[in-house]
Amino acid sequence: METAVSAPPHGGLPFLARARDALISDVPTRETFELITRGACEASGFRAAALALLRTTDEYEYVAVSADGRTRTELLGGHVSLSAMLAEIENAEQWGGLRYLPAPRAPGDDHEQWHADDILFVPLVTGEDRATPSALLFVDDPVDGRRPGPAARERLATYAGHAQALIRFLDRQLSARERIDSAARERQISRIAAEQRSVEDLVAACSAPLLDLFGADDIVWHDLVTGQMHPLPNGVPAGDAEAQESTLIELARLAVAPTVSGWEHRRAVVVGAHRVVAPGPLGDIARHLPEVMDRAGAASVMLVPLGVRDTVVGTVLLTRHDADLEWQHLELEAAIELGGALGRAVQTCHLFAREQSSAAEKQRVLATLAHDLKNPLTALRGYQELLAETLDPGTPEAQLLDRVARATGYLTTTIDALLLLAQLQATDLADDASADLSSAVRATVADLSAAAAERGVTLVVEDPPTARVRGTELELRELVARLLQNAIGAHVDGGTVTLTVRRQPDAVIDDPRGVRAGPAEPAGVSTTAYVLTVEDTGIGIAAEHLGRITDEFYVVPRRTTRPEPDGPGLGLSIARRITERSGGTLDIDSRVGRGTTVAVRLAGISEGADR
């Protein structure tokens, strides 16, 4: 039974089952395939038989062999290319449904005598494609040493027909089970990948699961957007790690062209000493790969393209050092599915990085601009105050100067808000930062009582309980002030603003340090939350604006019933930033003509926490 096959596996299959004979992970199915080959021997009078199934790699894989130990070891798990077998079928003699390829005979040889290089097989069609056999049943070494006669051929053809129906049923069941198992592990890695916000985090989070999933020894990530390489040699002595990383990087660079071609055809690429699975010829790269693979200790590599739509954004290269471990068809299927998920994750990481860089640049420009404007505005206000002392109240000049004072005051307030926003975005809250929310509420209400009275707005404040939460005293006062200023300014002809602080026990709060508060949390993070609520009876906000009302510089279109111009759209965005820094949430509910309610929920800090 001489067919060109790749080196068979002896060590096991990490992807399906880490055991020597786990070419088919489902034991009953594997045993049934072996029964088919034994039955073929008995039905046709041959001593050896083999069954090969067509895989998605366009190769036939030997999944069952009935023969002596050496022949079984040589064939089982090996592969023969689809194109090679189609050529053999085309050149073979047709014996009904059987195909016979006789070995060359010398003049005078007995043509009825079986030759060691003769090939007799039955193409089995178990799928919709009638032109491409989905399985091949080979027989070899006839008991009588002769080519089978018509009766033996008919018995073999009849048996093959029954086997074809059984294989169709088993292969569908097997594929479904194996795909369910691999899909679950693929989804787990895809979920991990989707949660990452930098390529470095993606590499750190997904490398170990990928090595485990595919039973690989080394992994190299190549970010084709930035050109960065992330080699992770596995099990290499510390002194050799640097050299191994350099070799893996060289290997990944060589792999770019075939990997890009692989994504175009939605195929992973495999290169080994005896087997190449690629959508096209490797070209000049094929001359260099074996030498670099040898230096890397890699018996074979799998190249996984990371792509989004028609664009390749990266590659993952996986190596195996054991020459007896072949890459199986389900591994290649899983690899290309993961290539799409990881490609999307890489793209998301780059988009996030660009957004972060853009936001940081915007804040830097704003902070610089605000700082440069603040000094001349301070001088302008000083001159305005000096001029006001020289003018009689009520004169046109005094009224004009009063308008200048209001304008400079507005600009100063806006610049202060910009500087505060830049500071909030540029710094992190200290882990041990905590302050009393009730103290911030009392101080802020005292500061704004006069402004509320001028607008005819009544402030109703329930005496707040002691509420130690994450944050600083200044930031909490700023938070309360922004909410109260918004609420007071929402009234035209007077109204009421009600402020409450309520304790909420047994809450679950996401802590900004990555801690999810709960019964088993460490000291300093309690399961108590405090809810600060500011409710007004003002003009309200239309529903279409609520989703963006806390965005920076978002201003609700001017409401003609409001006597003063709208602000720059920073008040609620500052309140949101402060809330998020403290690990809390900010919710807004509003109805036009009925008013607005803002609820801020903050994690409480236990009395034993560091101040």
Coordinates of C-alpha atoms in Angstrom, one line a residue:
M1 CA 0.0 0.0 0.0
E2 CA 2.5 2.6 -1.2
T3 CA 1.0 6.1 -1.1
A4 CA 2.9 9.4 -0.3
V5 CA 2.1 10.3 3.2
S6 CA 3.6 12.7 5.7
A7 CA 5.3 11.6 8.9
P8 CA 2.7 10.0 11.2
P9 CA 2.1 11.2 14.8
H10 CA 3.4 9.1 17.7
G11 CA 3.1 11.4 20.6
G12 CA -0.6 12.3 20.6
L13 CA -3.0 15.0 19.6
P14 CA -3.2 18.0 22.1
F15 CA -6.2 19.4 20.3
L16 CA -8.5 16.4 20.4
A17 CA -7.2 14.1 23.0
R18 CA -3.6 13.9 24.3
A19 CA -3.1 10.2 23.6
R20 CA -1.3 8.1 21.0
D21 CA -4.3 6.8 19.1
A22 CA -6.6 9.8 19.5
L23 CA -6.8 10.6 15.8
I24 CA -10.5 10.4 16.3
S25 CA -11.3 11.6 19.8
D26 CA -14.6 9.7 20.1
V27 CA -13.6 6.1 21.0
P28 CA -16.7 4.3 19.7
T29 CA -16.4 6.1 16.4
R30 CA -12.7 5.2 16.1
E31 CA -13.4 1.6 16.9
T32 CA -16.2 1.5 14.3
F33 CA -13.8 2.9 11.6
E34 CA -11.3 0.1 12.6
L35 CA -14.1 -2.5 12.3
I36 CA -14.7 -1.2 8.8
T37 CA -11.1 -1.8 7.7
R38 CA -11.1 -5.3 9.3
G39 CA -14.4 -6.1 7.6
A40 CA -12.9 -5.0 4.2
C41 CA -10.1 -7.5 4.7
E42 CA -12.5 -10.3 5.5
A43 CA -14.9 -9.4 2.6
S44 CA -12.2 -9.1 -0.1
G45 CA -9.6 -11.7 1.0
F46 CA -6.9 -9.1 1.7
R47 CA -4.6 -9.0 4.8
A48 CA -4.4 -5.2 5.0
A49 CA -6.9 -2.3 4.7
A50 CA -6.9 1.4 5.5
L51 CA -9.5 4.1 5.7
A52 CA -8.7 7.8 4.9
L53 CA -11.1 10.7 5.4
L54 CA -11.0 14.0 3.5
R55 CA -10.2 17.0 5.7
T56 CA -10.7 20.7 5.3
T57 CA -6.9 21.0 4.6
D58 CA -7.5 19.3 1.2
E59 CA -5.8 16.2 2.5
Y60 CA -6.9 12.7 3.2
E61 CA -6.0 11.6 6.7
Y62 CA -5.6 7.9 7.5
V63 CA -8.0 7.3 10.5
A64 CA -8.0 3.5 10.7
V65 CA -5.5 0.8 9.5
S66 CA -5.8 -2.9 9.8
A67 CA -2.4 -4.3 9.1
D68 CA 0.8 -5.5 10.8
G69 CA 2.3 -3.2 13.4
R70 CA 4.9 -1.5 11.2
T71 CA 2.5 -0.7 8.4
R72 CA -0.1 0.6 10.8
T73 CA 2.4 2.8 12.5
E74 CA 3.6 4.2 9.1
L75 CA 0.2 5.0 7.8
L76 CA -2.0 5.9 10.8
G77 CA -2.4 9.7 11.1
G78 CA -0.6 10.3 7.9
H79 CA -1.8 12.5 5.1
V80 CA -2.0 12.4 1.3
S81 CA -3.0 15.4 -0.7
L82 CA -6.3 15.6 -2.4
S83 CA -4.7 16.8 -5.7
A84 CA -2.4 13.7 -5.7
M85 CA -5.3 11.3 -5.1
L86 CA -7.5 12.9 -7.8
A87 CA -4.6 12.4 -10.2
E88 CA -4.3 8.8 -9.1
I89 CA -8.1 8.3 -9.6
E90 CA -7.8 9.8 -13.0
N91 CA -5.0 7.4 -14.1
A92 CA -6.3 4.3 -12.4
E93 CA -8.0 1.4 -14.1
Q94 CA -11.8 1.4 -13.4
W95 CA -13.1 -1.9 -12.0
G96 CA -16.6 -0.8 -11.6
G97 CA -16.6 1.3 -8.4
L98 CA -13.0 0.2 -7.6
R99 CA -9.8 1.9 -8.8
Y100 CA -6.6 -0.1 -9.5
L101 CA -3.1 1.3 -10.1
P102 CA -0.8 -1.5 -11.2
A103 CA 2.9 -1.2 -10.5
P104 CA 5.2 -1.4 -13.5
R105 CA 5.9 -5.0 -14.6
A106 CA 9.0 -6.4 -16.3
P107 CA 8.6 -8.3 -19.5
G108 CA 7.6 -11.9 -18.8
D109 CA 6.1 -11.0 -15.3
D110 CA 2.9 -12.6 -14.3
H111 CA 0.4 -9.8 -14.5
E112 CA -2.1 -11.6 -12.3
Q113 CA 0.5 -11.9 -9.5
W114 CA 0.0 -9.1 -6.9
H115 CA 2.9 -6.6 -6.8
A116 CA 4.0 -4.9 -3.5
D117 CA 3.5 -1.5 -5.2
D118 CA 0.0 -2.3 -6.6
I119 CA -2.8 0.0 -5.2
L120 CA -6.4 -1.0 -5.0
F121 CA -9.0 1.4 -3.4
V122 CA -12.6 2.4 -3.4
P123 CA -13.5 6.1 -3.6
L124 CA -16.4 6.7 -1.2
V125 CA -18.7 9.7 -1.7
T126 CA -20.4 10.7 1.6
G127 CA -21.1 14.4 0.9
E128 CA -22.9 16.5 -1.7
D129 CA -19.8 16.8 -3.9
R130 CA -20.0 13.7 -6.1
A131 CA -16.8 14.6 -8.0
T132 CA -14.6 14.6 -4.9
P133 CA -14.5 11.4 -2.7
S134 CA -14.9 12.2 0.9
A135 CA -13.3 9.0 2.0
L136 CA -11.0 6.3 0.5
L137 CA -10.9 2.6 1.4
F138 CA -7.7 0.9 0.5
V139 CA -6.9 -2.9 0.5
D140 CA -3.5 -4.5 0.1
D141 CA -1.7 -7.9 0.3
P142 CA -4.2 -10.5 -1.0
V143 CA -4.2 -13.8 0.9
D144 CA -3.7 -15.8 -2.3
G145 CA -1.1 -13.4 -3.7
R146 CA -3.2 -12.8 -6.9
R147 CA -5.1 -9.8 -8.2
P148 CA -8.7 -10.2 -7.2
G149 CA -11.1 -11.8 -9.7
P150 CA -14.6 -10.6 -10.6
A151 CA -16.2 -12.3 -7.6
A152 CA -13.8 -10.8 -5.0
R153 CA -14.2 -7.4 -6.7
E154 CA -18.0 -7.6 -6.4
R155 CA -17.8 -8.5 -2.8
L156 CA -15.5 -5.6 -2.1
A157 CA -17.7 -3.2 -4.0
T158 CA -20.8 -4.4 -2.1
Y159 CA -19.0 -4.1 1.2
A160 CA -17.8 -0.6 0.3
G161 CA -21.4 0.5 -0.4
H162 CA -22.5 -0.5 3.0
A163 CA -19.4 1.1 4.6
Q164 CA -20.1 4.4 2.7
A165 CA -23.5 4.8 4.3
L166 CA -22.1 4.1 7.8
I167 CA -19.1 6.4 7.3
R168 CA -21.4 9.2 6.2
F169 CA -23.4 8.9 9.4
L170 CA -20.4 8.5 11.7
D171 CA -18.4 11.4 10.2
R172 CA -21.3 13.8 10.6
Q173 CA -21.7 12.8 14.2
L174 CA -18.0 13.0 14.9
S175 CA -17.6 16.4 13.2
A176 CA -20.5 17.8 15.2
R177 CA -19.1 16.6 18.5
E178 CA -15.6 17.8 17.8
R179 CA -16.7 21.2 16.6
I180 CA -18.8 21.7 19.7
D181 CA -15.8 21.0 21.9
S182 CA -13.4 23.2 19.9
A183 CA -16.0 25.9 19.5
A184 CA -16.4 26.2 23.3
R185 CA -12.6 26.7 23.7
E186 CA -12.5 29.1 20.8
R187 CA -15.3 31.2 22.4
Q188 CA -13.5 31.4 25.7
I189 CA -10.3 32.8 24.0
S190 CA -12.5 35.1 21.9
R191 CA -14.1 36.5 25.0
I192 CA -10.8 37.0 26.7
A193 CA -9.4 38.8 23.6
A194 CA -12.4 41.1 23.3
E195 CA -11.9 42.4 26.9
Q196 CA -8.3 43.6 26.2
R197 CA -7.5 47.3 25.4
S198 CA -3.9 47.0 24.3
V199 CA -2.0 44.6 22.1
E200 CA 0.4 44.0 25.0
D201 CA -2.5 43.0 27.2
L202 CA -3.9 40.8 24.4
V203 CA -0.6 38.9 24.0
A204 CA -0.3 38.4 27.8
A205 CA -3.9 37.3 28.2
C206 CA -4.3 34.9 25.2
S207 CA -0.8 33.4 24.7
A208 CA -1.1 30.7 27.3
P209 CA -4.6 29.6 26.3
L210 CA -3.5 29.4 22.6
L211 CA -0.4 27.3 23.5
D212 CA -2.6 25.0 25.6
L213 CA -5.4 24.8 22.9
F214 CA -3.0 23.8 20.1
G215 CA -0.4 21.9 22.2
A216 CA 2.3 24.3 20.8
D217 CA 5.7 25.0 22.2
D218 CA 6.4 28.6 21.1
I219 CA 4.2 31.5 20.0
V220 CA 5.1 34.7 18.2
W221 CA 2.7 37.6 17.7
H222 CA 3.4 39.9 14.8
D223 CA 1.5 43.2 14.8
L224 CA 1.5 44.2 11.1
V225 CA 0.0 47.6 11.9
T226 CA 2.9 48.7 14.1
G227 CA 5.5 46.1 13.0
Q228 CA 6.0 45.0 16.6
M229 CA 6.9 41.4 17.5
H230 CA 6.0 39.6 20.6
P231 CA 8.0 36.3 20.8
L232 CA 7.2 34.0 23.7
P233 CA 9.6 31.0 23.7
N234 CA 8.2 28.2 26.0
G235 CA 10.4 25.9 28.0
V236 CA 13.7 27.4 26.9
P237 CA 16.6 27.7 29.5
A238 CA 17.0 31.3 30.7
G239 CA 20.4 31.7 29.0
D240 CA 19.0 30.6 25.6
A241 CA 15.8 32.7 25.7
E242 CA 17.2 35.8 23.9
A243 CA 18.7 33.7 21.0
Q244 CA 15.4 31.8 20.8
E245 CA 13.4 35.0 20.7
S246 CA 15.6 36.4 17.9
T247 CA 15.1 33.2 15.9
L248 CA 11.4 33.2 16.4
I249 CA 11.2 36.8 15.2
E250 CA 13.2 35.9 12.0
L251 CA 10.7 33.0 11.5
A252 CA 7.7 35.3 11.9
R253 CA 9.1 37.8 9.4
L254 CA 9.5 35.0 6.8
A255 CA 5.9 33.9 7.5
V256 CA 4.3 37.2 6.6
A257 CA 3.7 36.6 2.9
P258 CA 2.2 33.1 3.2
T259 CA 0.1 34.2 6.1
V260 CA -1.4 37.1 4.1
S261 CA -2.1 34.7 1.3
G262 CA -3.7 32.4 3.9
W263 CA -6.1 35.1 5.0
E264 CA -7.1 35.8 1.4
H265 CA -8.2 32.1 1.2
R266 CA -9.3 31.9 4.8
R267 CA -6.8 29.2 5.5
A268 CA -4.2 28.7 8.2
V269 CA -0.8 27.6 6.8
V270 CA 1.2 24.6 8.0
V271 CA 4.9 24.0 7.2
G272 CA 6.8 20.9 8.3
A273 CA 9.6 18.7 7.1
H274 CA 7.2 16.3 5.3
R275 CA 4.1 18.3 4.9
V276 CA 3.0 21.7 3.7
V277 CA -0.6 23.0 3.8
A278 CA -0.9 26.3 2.1
P279 CA -3.3 27.9 -0.4
G280 CA -0.4 28.4 -2.9
P281 CA 3.3 27.7 -3.4
L282 CA 5.6 29.2 -0.8
G283 CA 8.1 30.4 -3.4
D284 CA 11.6 31.6 -2.3
I285 CA 10.5 31.5 1.4
A286 CA 10.5 27.7 1.2
R287 CA 14.3 27.7 0.9
H288 CA 14.9 29.7 4.0
L289 CA 12.1 28.4 6.3
P290 CA 13.7 24.9 7.1
E291 CA 17.0 26.4 8.2
V292 CA 15.4 28.9 10.5
M293 CA 12.9 26.3 11.8
D294 CA 15.8 24.1 12.6
R295 CA 17.6 26.8 14.6
A296 CA 14.3 27.4 16.5
G297 CA 14.0 23.7 17.2
A298 CA 10.6 23.7 15.4
A299 CA 9.7 20.5 13.6
S300 CA 6.6 22.2 12.2
V301 CA 4.9 25.6 12.4
M302 CA 1.3 26.8 12.0
L303 CA 0.8 30.3 10.7
V304 CA -2.5 31.9 11.8
P305 CA -3.5 35.1 10.0
L306 CA -5.3 37.7 12.1
G307 CA -7.7 39.6 9.8
V308 CA -10.6 41.9 9.6
R309 CA -12.6 41.7 6.4
D310 CA -10.0 41.9 3.6
T311 CA -7.2 43.3 5.8
V312 CA -4.6 41.3 7.6
V313 CA -3.6 43.1 10.8
G314 CA -1.3 40.5 12.3
T315 CA -0.1 37.0 12.5
V316 CA 0.3 34.4 15.2
L317 CA 3.0 31.8 14.6
L318 CA 2.9 28.5 16.7
T319 CA 5.7 25.9 16.7
R320 CA 5.8 22.3 17.7
H321 CA 9.2 20.8 18.6
D322 CA 8.0 17.2 18.4
A323 CA 8.2 15.9 14.8
D324 CA 5.6 13.2 15.6
L325 CA 2.9 15.7 16.4
E326 CA 1.0 16.8 13.3
W327 CA -1.5 19.7 13.0
Q328 CA -5.0 18.2 12.6
H329 CA -7.8 19.5 10.4
L330 CA -9.9 20.7 13.3
E331 CA -6.9 22.7 14.6
L332 CA -6.6 24.5 11.3
E333 CA -10.3 25.2 11.3
A334 CA -10.2 26.6 14.8
A335 CA -7.1 28.6 14.0
I336 CA -8.8 30.5 11.1
E337 CA -11.9 31.1 13.2
L338 CA -9.7 32.5 16.0
G339 CA -7.8 34.5 13.4
G340 CA -10.9 36.5 12.8
A341 CA -11.7 37.0 16.5
L342 CA -8.1 38.0 17.4
G343 CA -7.9 40.2 14.3
R344 CA -10.9 42.2 15.5
A345 CA -9.3 42.4 19.0
V346 CA -6.1 43.7 17.5
Q347 CA -8.0 46.3 15.5
T348 CA -10.0 47.3 18.6
C349 CA -6.8 47.7 20.6
H350 CA -5.4 50.1 17.9
L351 CA -8.6 52.1 17.8
F352 CA -8.6 52.4 21.5
A353 CA -4.9 53.5 21.6
R354 CA -5.6 56.1 18.9
E355 CA -8.6 57.4 20.9
Q356 CA -6.6 57.5 24.1
S357 CA -3.8 59.4 22.3
S358 CA -6.2 61.8 20.7
A359 CA -8.0 62.4 24.0
A360 CA -4.7 63.0 25.8
E361 CA -3.5 65.4 23.1
K362 CA -6.8 67.3 23.2
Q363 CA -6.6 67.6 27.0
R364 CA -3.0 68.8 26.7
V365 CA -3.9 71.4 24.2
L366 CA -6.9 72.5 26.3
A367 CA -4.9 72.7 29.5
T368 CA -2.2 74.7 27.8
L369 CA -4.7 77.0 26.2
A370 CA -6.6 77.5 29.4
H371 CA -3.4 78.2 31.4
D372 CA -2.2 80.7 28.8
L373 CA -5.6 82.5 28.9
K374 CA -6.0 82.6 32.6
N375 CA -3.3 85.1 33.4
P376 CA -4.5 87.8 31.0
L377 CA -8.1 87.3 32.1
T378 CA -7.1 87.7 35.7
A379 CA -5.4 91.0 34.8
L380 CA -8.5 92.1 32.8
R381 CA -10.7 91.5 35.8
G382 CA -8.4 93.5 38.0
Y383 CA -8.5 96.5 35.6
Q384 CA -12.3 96.2 35.4
E385 CA -12.6 96.4 39.2
L386 CA -10.3 99.4 39.3
L387 CA -12.4 101.2 36.5
A388 CA -15.6 100.3 38.3
E389 CA -14.5 102.4 41.3
T390 CA -14.2 105.5 39.2
L391 CA -17.7 105.3 37.6
D392 CA -21.0 106.2 39.0
P393 CA -23.4 103.2 39.2
G394 CA -26.2 103.3 36.6
T395 CA -24.3 105.3 34.0
P396 CA -24.0 103.8 30.5
E397 CA -20.3 103.3 31.0
A398 CA -20.9 101.4 34.3
Q399 CA -23.5 99.2 32.7
L400 CA -21.1 98.4 29.8
L401 CA -18.3 97.6 32.3
D402 CA -20.7 95.3 34.2
R403 CA -21.3 93.4 30.9
V404 CA -17.6 93.1 30.5
A405 CA -17.3 91.8 34.1
R406 CA -20.0 89.1 33.4
A407 CA -18.2 88.1 30.2
T408 CA -14.8 87.8 31.9
G409 CA -16.4 85.9 34.8
Y410 CA -17.9 83.4 32.3
L411 CA -14.6 82.9 30.6
T412 CA -12.8 82.5 33.9
T413 CA -15.3 79.9 35.0
T414 CA -14.9 78.0 31.7
I415 CA -11.1 78.0 31.9
D416 CA -11.2 76.8 35.5
A417 CA -13.5 73.9 34.3
L418 CA -11.1 73.1 31.5
L419 CA -8.2 73.0 33.9
L420 CA -10.1 70.8 36.3
L421 CA -11.2 68.4 33.5
A422 CA -7.6 68.1 32.3
Q423 CA -6.4 67.4 35.8
L424 CA -9.1 64.7 36.3
Q425 CA -8.1 62.9 33.1
A426 CA -4.4 63.2 33.7
T427 CA -4.2 61.8 37.2
D428 CA -5.6 58.7 39.0
L429 CA -7.3 58.7 42.4
A430 CA -5.1 57.3 45.1
D431 CA -6.0 53.9 46.4
D432 CA -6.5 55.1 49.9
A433 CA -8.4 58.3 49.1
S434 CA -11.6 58.7 51.1
A435 CA -13.7 61.6 52.4
D436 CA -17.0 62.3 54.1
L437 CA -19.7 63.0 51.5
S438 CA -22.0 64.6 54.1
S439 CA -19.3 67.2 54.9
A440 CA -18.9 68.1 51.2
V441 CA -22.7 68.4 50.9
R442 CA -23.0 70.8 53.9
A443 CA -20.2 73.0 52.7
T444 CA -21.4 73.2 49.2
V445 CA -25.0 73.9 50.1
A446 CA -23.8 76.8 52.3
D447 CA -21.8 78.2 49.4
L448 CA -24.7 78.1 46.9
S449 CA -27.6 79.1 49.1
A450 CA -27.3 82.7 48.1
A451 CA -27.3 81.9 44.3
A452 CA -30.4 79.7 44.8
A453 CA -32.2 82.5 46.7
E454 CA -31.4 85.0 43.9
R455 CA -33.2 82.7 41.4
G456 CA -36.1 82.2 43.7
V457 CA -35.2 78.5 44.2
T458 CA -35.8 76.8 47.5
L459 CA -33.1 74.3 48.5
V460 CA -34.4 71.4 50.5
V461 CA -31.6 69.4 52.0
E462 CA -32.2 66.4 54.3
D463 CA -29.5 66.2 57.0
P464 CA -27.1 63.7 55.4
P465 CA -25.7 60.8 57.4
T466 CA -22.0 60.3 57.8
A467 CA -21.0 58.8 54.5
R468 CA -17.3 58.0 53.9
V469 CA -16.7 57.2 50.3
R470 CA -13.8 56.9 47.8
G471 CA -12.6 60.4 46.7
T472 CA -11.1 63.6 48.0
E473 CA -12.9 66.4 49.9
L474 CA -12.3 68.9 47.0
E475 CA -13.5 66.5 44.3
L476 CA -16.7 65.6 46.3
R477 CA -17.4 69.3 46.8
E478 CA -16.9 69.9 43.1
L479 CA -19.3 67.0 42.3
V480 CA -22.0 68.3 44.6
A481 CA -21.5 71.9 43.3
R482 CA -21.8 70.9 39.6
L483 CA -25.1 69.0 40.3
L484 CA -26.6 71.8 42.4
Q485 CA -25.6 74.6 39.9
N486 CA -27.2 72.7 37.1
A487 CA -30.3 72.1 39.1
I488 CA -30.6 75.8 40.2
G489 CA -30.0 77.1 36.7
A490 CA -32.8 74.9 35.3
H491 CA -35.5 77.1 36.9
V492 CA -37.0 80.2 35.2
D493 CA -39.5 81.4 37.8
G494 CA -38.4 79.8 41.0
G495 CA -38.8 76.2 42.0
T496 CA -37.4 73.6 44.4
V497 CA -34.2 71.6 44.4
T498 CA -34.1 68.6 46.8
L499 CA -30.8 67.0 47.8
T500 CA -30.6 63.7 49.7
V501 CA -27.9 61.2 50.7
R502 CA -29.2 57.7 51.4
R503 CA -27.3 54.7 52.7
Q504 CA -27.7 51.5 50.5
P505 CA -26.5 48.4 52.4
D506 CA -25.6 45.1 50.7
A507 CA -24.6 46.8 47.4
V508 CA -22.2 45.5 44.8
I509 CA -19.9 48.2 43.5
D510 CA -17.1 48.0 40.9
D511 CA -14.0 49.4 42.5
P512 CA -11.7 51.4 40.3
R513 CA -8.7 49.3 41.5
G514 CA -10.3 46.3 39.8
V515 CA -12.0 45.0 43.0
R516 CA -15.6 43.9 42.8
A517 CA -17.0 44.7 46.3
G518 CA -18.8 41.8 48.0
P519 CA -19.0 39.8 51.2
A520 CA -15.4 38.4 50.8
E521 CA -13.7 41.7 49.8
P522 CA -10.5 42.9 51.6
A523 CA -10.6 45.5 54.4
G524 CA -11.3 49.0 53.1
V525 CA -14.0 48.2 50.6
S526 CA -17.4 47.6 52.1
T527 CA -20.6 46.3 50.6
T528 CA -22.4 49.6 51.5
A529 CA -23.1 52.3 48.9
Y530 CA -24.3 55.9 49.3
V531 CA -26.7 57.4 46.8
L532 CA -26.5 61.2 46.4
T533 CA -29.7 62.5 44.7
V534 CA -30.4 66.0 43.3
E535 CA -33.9 66.6 42.1
D536 CA -35.2 69.8 40.6
T537 CA -38.6 71.1 39.3
G538 CA -37.0 72.9 36.4
I539 CA -37.6 72.9 32.7
G540 CA -36.2 69.3 32.1
I541 CA -34.2 67.7 29.3
A542 CA -35.7 66.1 26.2
A543 CA -35.1 62.3 26.0
E544 CA -33.0 62.6 22.8
H545 CA -30.3 64.5 24.7
L546 CA -30.0 62.3 27.8
G547 CA -27.6 59.9 26.2
R548 CA -25.0 62.6 25.5
I549 CA -25.7 65.1 28.3
T550 CA -22.5 64.1 30.2
D551 CA -20.3 64.2 27.1
E552 CA -17.6 66.9 27.2
F553 CA -18.8 70.2 25.5
Y554 CA -22.2 68.8 24.7
V555 CA -24.8 71.6 25.1
V556 CA -28.5 71.1 24.8
P557 CA -29.8 73.4 22.1
R558 CA -30.7 76.8 23.6
R559 CA -34.0 76.9 25.4
T560 CA -35.5 80.4 24.9
T561 CA -37.3 80.2 28.3
R562 CA -33.9 80.2 30.1
P563 CA -32.9 83.8 30.9
E564 CA -29.1 83.3 30.6
P565 CA -26.8 81.7 27.9
D566 CA -26.0 78.0 28.3
G567 CA -22.5 77.1 29.6
P568 CA -19.8 75.3 27.7
G569 CA -21.1 71.9 28.4
L570 CA -18.6 70.8 31.0
G571 CA -20.6 70.7 34.3
L572 CA -22.1 67.3 34.0
S573 CA -19.0 65.8 32.3
I574 CA -16.9 66.9 35.3
A575 CA -19.5 65.3 37.6
R576 CA -19.3 62.1 35.6
R577 CA -15.5 62.1 35.6
I578 CA -15.4 62.5 39.4
T579 CA -18.0 59.8 39.9
E580 CA -16.1 57.3 37.7
R581 CA -12.8 58.1 39.5
S582 CA -14.5 57.1 42.7
G583 CA -15.8 53.9 41.2
G584 CA -19.4 55.0 41.1
T585 CA -22.2 55.5 38.6
L586 CA -24.2 58.6 37.5
D587 CA -27.8 58.2 36.3
I588 CA -30.1 61.0 34.9
D589 CA -33.8 60.9 34.6
S590 CA -35.7 63.9 33.1
R591 CA -39.0 65.0 31.7
V592 CA -39.5 68.2 29.8
G593 CA -41.6 70.6 31.9
R594 CA -41.4 68.4 35.0
G595 CA -37.7 68.5 36.0
T596 CA -34.6 66.4 36.3
T597 CA -33.3 63.8 38.8
V598 CA -29.6 63.0 39.0
A599 CA -28.5 60.0 41.2
V600 CA -24.9 59.4 42.0
R601 CA -24.0 56.0 43.5
L602 CA -20.7 55.8 45.3
A603 CA -18.9 52.9 47.1
G604 CA -18.7 53.3 50.8
I605 CA -15.5 52.9 52.7
S606 CA -15.4 51.0 56.0
E607 CA -14.2 52.6 59.2
G608 CA -11.0 50.5 59.1
A609 CA -9.9 51.8 55.7
D610 CA -6.9 53.9 55.3
R611 CA -7.6 57.5 55.1

